[in-house]
Coordinates of C-alpha atoms in Angstrom, one line a residue:
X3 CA -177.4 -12.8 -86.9
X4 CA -176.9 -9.6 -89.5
X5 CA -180.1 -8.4 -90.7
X6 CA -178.0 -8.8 -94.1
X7 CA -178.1 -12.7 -94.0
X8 CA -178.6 -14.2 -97.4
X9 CA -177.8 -11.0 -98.8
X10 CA -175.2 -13.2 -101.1
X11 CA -178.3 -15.4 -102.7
X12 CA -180.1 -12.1 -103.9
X13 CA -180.7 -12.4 -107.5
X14 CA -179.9 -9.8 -109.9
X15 CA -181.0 -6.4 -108.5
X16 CA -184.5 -5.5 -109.7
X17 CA -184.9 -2.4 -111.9
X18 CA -187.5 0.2 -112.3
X19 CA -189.3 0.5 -115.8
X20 CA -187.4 3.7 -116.4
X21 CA -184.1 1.8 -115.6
X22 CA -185.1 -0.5 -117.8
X23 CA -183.8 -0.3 -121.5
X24 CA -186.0 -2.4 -124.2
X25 CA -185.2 -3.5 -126.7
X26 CA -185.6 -1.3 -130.4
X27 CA -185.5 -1.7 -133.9
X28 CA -182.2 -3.0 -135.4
X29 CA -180.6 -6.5 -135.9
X30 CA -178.5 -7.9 -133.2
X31 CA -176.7 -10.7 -131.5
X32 CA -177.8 -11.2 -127.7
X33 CA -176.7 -13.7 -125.0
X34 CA -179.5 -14.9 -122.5
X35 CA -178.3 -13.2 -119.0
X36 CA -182.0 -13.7 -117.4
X37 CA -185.4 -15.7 -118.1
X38 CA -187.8 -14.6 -115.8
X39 CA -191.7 -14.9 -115.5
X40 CA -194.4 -13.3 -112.5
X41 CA -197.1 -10.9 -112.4
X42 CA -197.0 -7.1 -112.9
X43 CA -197.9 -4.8 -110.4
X44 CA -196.5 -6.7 -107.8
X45 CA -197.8 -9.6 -108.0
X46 CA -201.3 -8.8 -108.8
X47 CA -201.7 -7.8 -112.1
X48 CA -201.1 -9.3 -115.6
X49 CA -198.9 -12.6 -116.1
X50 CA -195.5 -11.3 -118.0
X51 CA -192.4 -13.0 -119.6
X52 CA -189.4 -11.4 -119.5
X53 CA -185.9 -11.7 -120.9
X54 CA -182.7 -9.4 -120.4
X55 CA -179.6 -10.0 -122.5
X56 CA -176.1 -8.8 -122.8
X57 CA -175.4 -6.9 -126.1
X58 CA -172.6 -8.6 -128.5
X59 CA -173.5 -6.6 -131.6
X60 CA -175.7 -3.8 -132.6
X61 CA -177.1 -2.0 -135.9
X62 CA -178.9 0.3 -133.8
X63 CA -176.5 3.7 -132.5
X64 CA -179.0 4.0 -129.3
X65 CA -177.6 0.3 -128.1
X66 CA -174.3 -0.1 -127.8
X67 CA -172.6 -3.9 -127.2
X68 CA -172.4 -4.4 -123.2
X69 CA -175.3 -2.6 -122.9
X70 CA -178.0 -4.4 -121.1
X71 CA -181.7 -5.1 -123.2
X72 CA -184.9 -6.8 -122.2
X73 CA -187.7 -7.8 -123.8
X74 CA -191.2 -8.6 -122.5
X75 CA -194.5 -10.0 -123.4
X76 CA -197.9 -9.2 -121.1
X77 CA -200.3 -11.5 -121.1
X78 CA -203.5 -9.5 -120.3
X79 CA -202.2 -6.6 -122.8
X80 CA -200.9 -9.3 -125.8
X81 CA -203.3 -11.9 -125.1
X82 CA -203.5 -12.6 -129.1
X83 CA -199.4 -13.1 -129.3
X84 CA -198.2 -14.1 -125.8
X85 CA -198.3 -17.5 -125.9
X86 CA -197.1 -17.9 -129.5
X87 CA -193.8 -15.4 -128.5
X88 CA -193.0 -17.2 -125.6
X89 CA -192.8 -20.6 -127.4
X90 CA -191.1 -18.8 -130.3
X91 CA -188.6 -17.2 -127.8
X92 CA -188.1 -20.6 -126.2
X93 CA -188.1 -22.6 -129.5
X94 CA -185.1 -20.5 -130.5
X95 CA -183.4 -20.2 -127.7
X96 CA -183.5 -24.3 -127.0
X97 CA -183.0 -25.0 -130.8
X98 CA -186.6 -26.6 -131.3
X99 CA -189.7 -26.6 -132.7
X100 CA -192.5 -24.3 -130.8
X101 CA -194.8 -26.7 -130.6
X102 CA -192.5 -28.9 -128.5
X103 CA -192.4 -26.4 -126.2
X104 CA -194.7 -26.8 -123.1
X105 CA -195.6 -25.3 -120.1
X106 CA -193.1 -27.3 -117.9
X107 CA -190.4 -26.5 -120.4
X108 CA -190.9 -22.8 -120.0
X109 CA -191.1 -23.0 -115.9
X110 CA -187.8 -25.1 -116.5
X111 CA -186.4 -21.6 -118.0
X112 CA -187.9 -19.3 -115.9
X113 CA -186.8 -21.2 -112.8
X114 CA -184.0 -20.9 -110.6
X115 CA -181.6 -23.6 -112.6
X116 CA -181.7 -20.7 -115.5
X117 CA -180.8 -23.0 -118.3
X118 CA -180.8 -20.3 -121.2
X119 CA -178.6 -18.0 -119.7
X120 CA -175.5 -17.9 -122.2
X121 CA -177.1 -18.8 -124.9
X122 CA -176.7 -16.6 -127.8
X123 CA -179.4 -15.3 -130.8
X124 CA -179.1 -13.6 -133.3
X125 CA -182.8 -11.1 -133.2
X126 CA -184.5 -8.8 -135.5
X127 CA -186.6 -6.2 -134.0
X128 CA -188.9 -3.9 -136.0
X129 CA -191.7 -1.6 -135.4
X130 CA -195.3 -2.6 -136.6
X131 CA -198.7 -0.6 -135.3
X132 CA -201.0 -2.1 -133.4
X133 CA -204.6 -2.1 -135.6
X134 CA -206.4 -1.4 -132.6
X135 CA -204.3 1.9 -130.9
X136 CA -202.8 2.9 -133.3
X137 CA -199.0 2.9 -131.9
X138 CA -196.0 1.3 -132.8
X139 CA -195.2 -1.7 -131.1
X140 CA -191.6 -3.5 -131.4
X141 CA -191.7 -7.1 -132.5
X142 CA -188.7 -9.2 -132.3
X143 CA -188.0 -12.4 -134.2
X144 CA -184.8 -14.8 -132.8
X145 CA -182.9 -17.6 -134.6
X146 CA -180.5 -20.1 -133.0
X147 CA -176.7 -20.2 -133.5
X148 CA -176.8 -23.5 -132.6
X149 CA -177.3 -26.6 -135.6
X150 CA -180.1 -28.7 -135.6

């Protein structure tokens, strides 16, 4: 047997932080390419969300459509907002209310079935300071294409 078996079942290749391009200020229109949950620092750290889209449309000249954004929520670092922006993210993406969005809906996206992926939102991100540092953190609202 290779010592290559499986490689076919390997999931998008991870990427470093620096590899990583987040999202920024500017209004967009994004389709779902990856929902993904764990913990930072390999496995031991914080509990984080995560979501990386494909770029249709851009307002802002650093991101260009193709390119490749994510967007992430800590829960040890946001503890006030993580919760409420996951089931805001989800609520959008699945066309429902947040709060009929529950944990076993949001292992449903994170998991290997990857129901989001495709969908497409339309997302305004802006920078607000955080009251207690002091720095500018980007906030990102979604909406749904799809009808009620």
């Amino acid at each position: 047997m290779s010592m290559y078996s499986g490689i076919q079942e390997v999931k998008q290749p991870r990427r470093s932080q620096e590899e990583t391009k987040w999202i920024q200020p500017g209004k967009f229109e994004l389709e779902v390419t990856r929902v993904a949950d764990g913990k930072a620092d390999q496995g031991v750290g914080s509990p984080f969300f995560v979501v990386e889209f494909e770029v249709l449309e851009s307002s802002n000249p650093e991101i260009s459509k193709g390119d490749t954004v994510s967007w992430m929520t800590m829960r040890k670092k946001f503890e006030k907002y993580f919760l409420a922006d996951v089931s805001n993210f989800i609520a959008a993406a699945t066309n429902s209310h947040p709060h009929e969005v529950t944990p076993e809906v949001v292992e449903e996206c994170t998991g290997d079935s990857q129901p989001l992926v495709g969908v497409v939102l339309s997302a305004n991100a802006y920078n607000k300071q955080s009251q207690n540092t002091g720095k500018d953190f980007t906030v990102v609202n979604y909406k749904s294409h799809r009808p009620n």
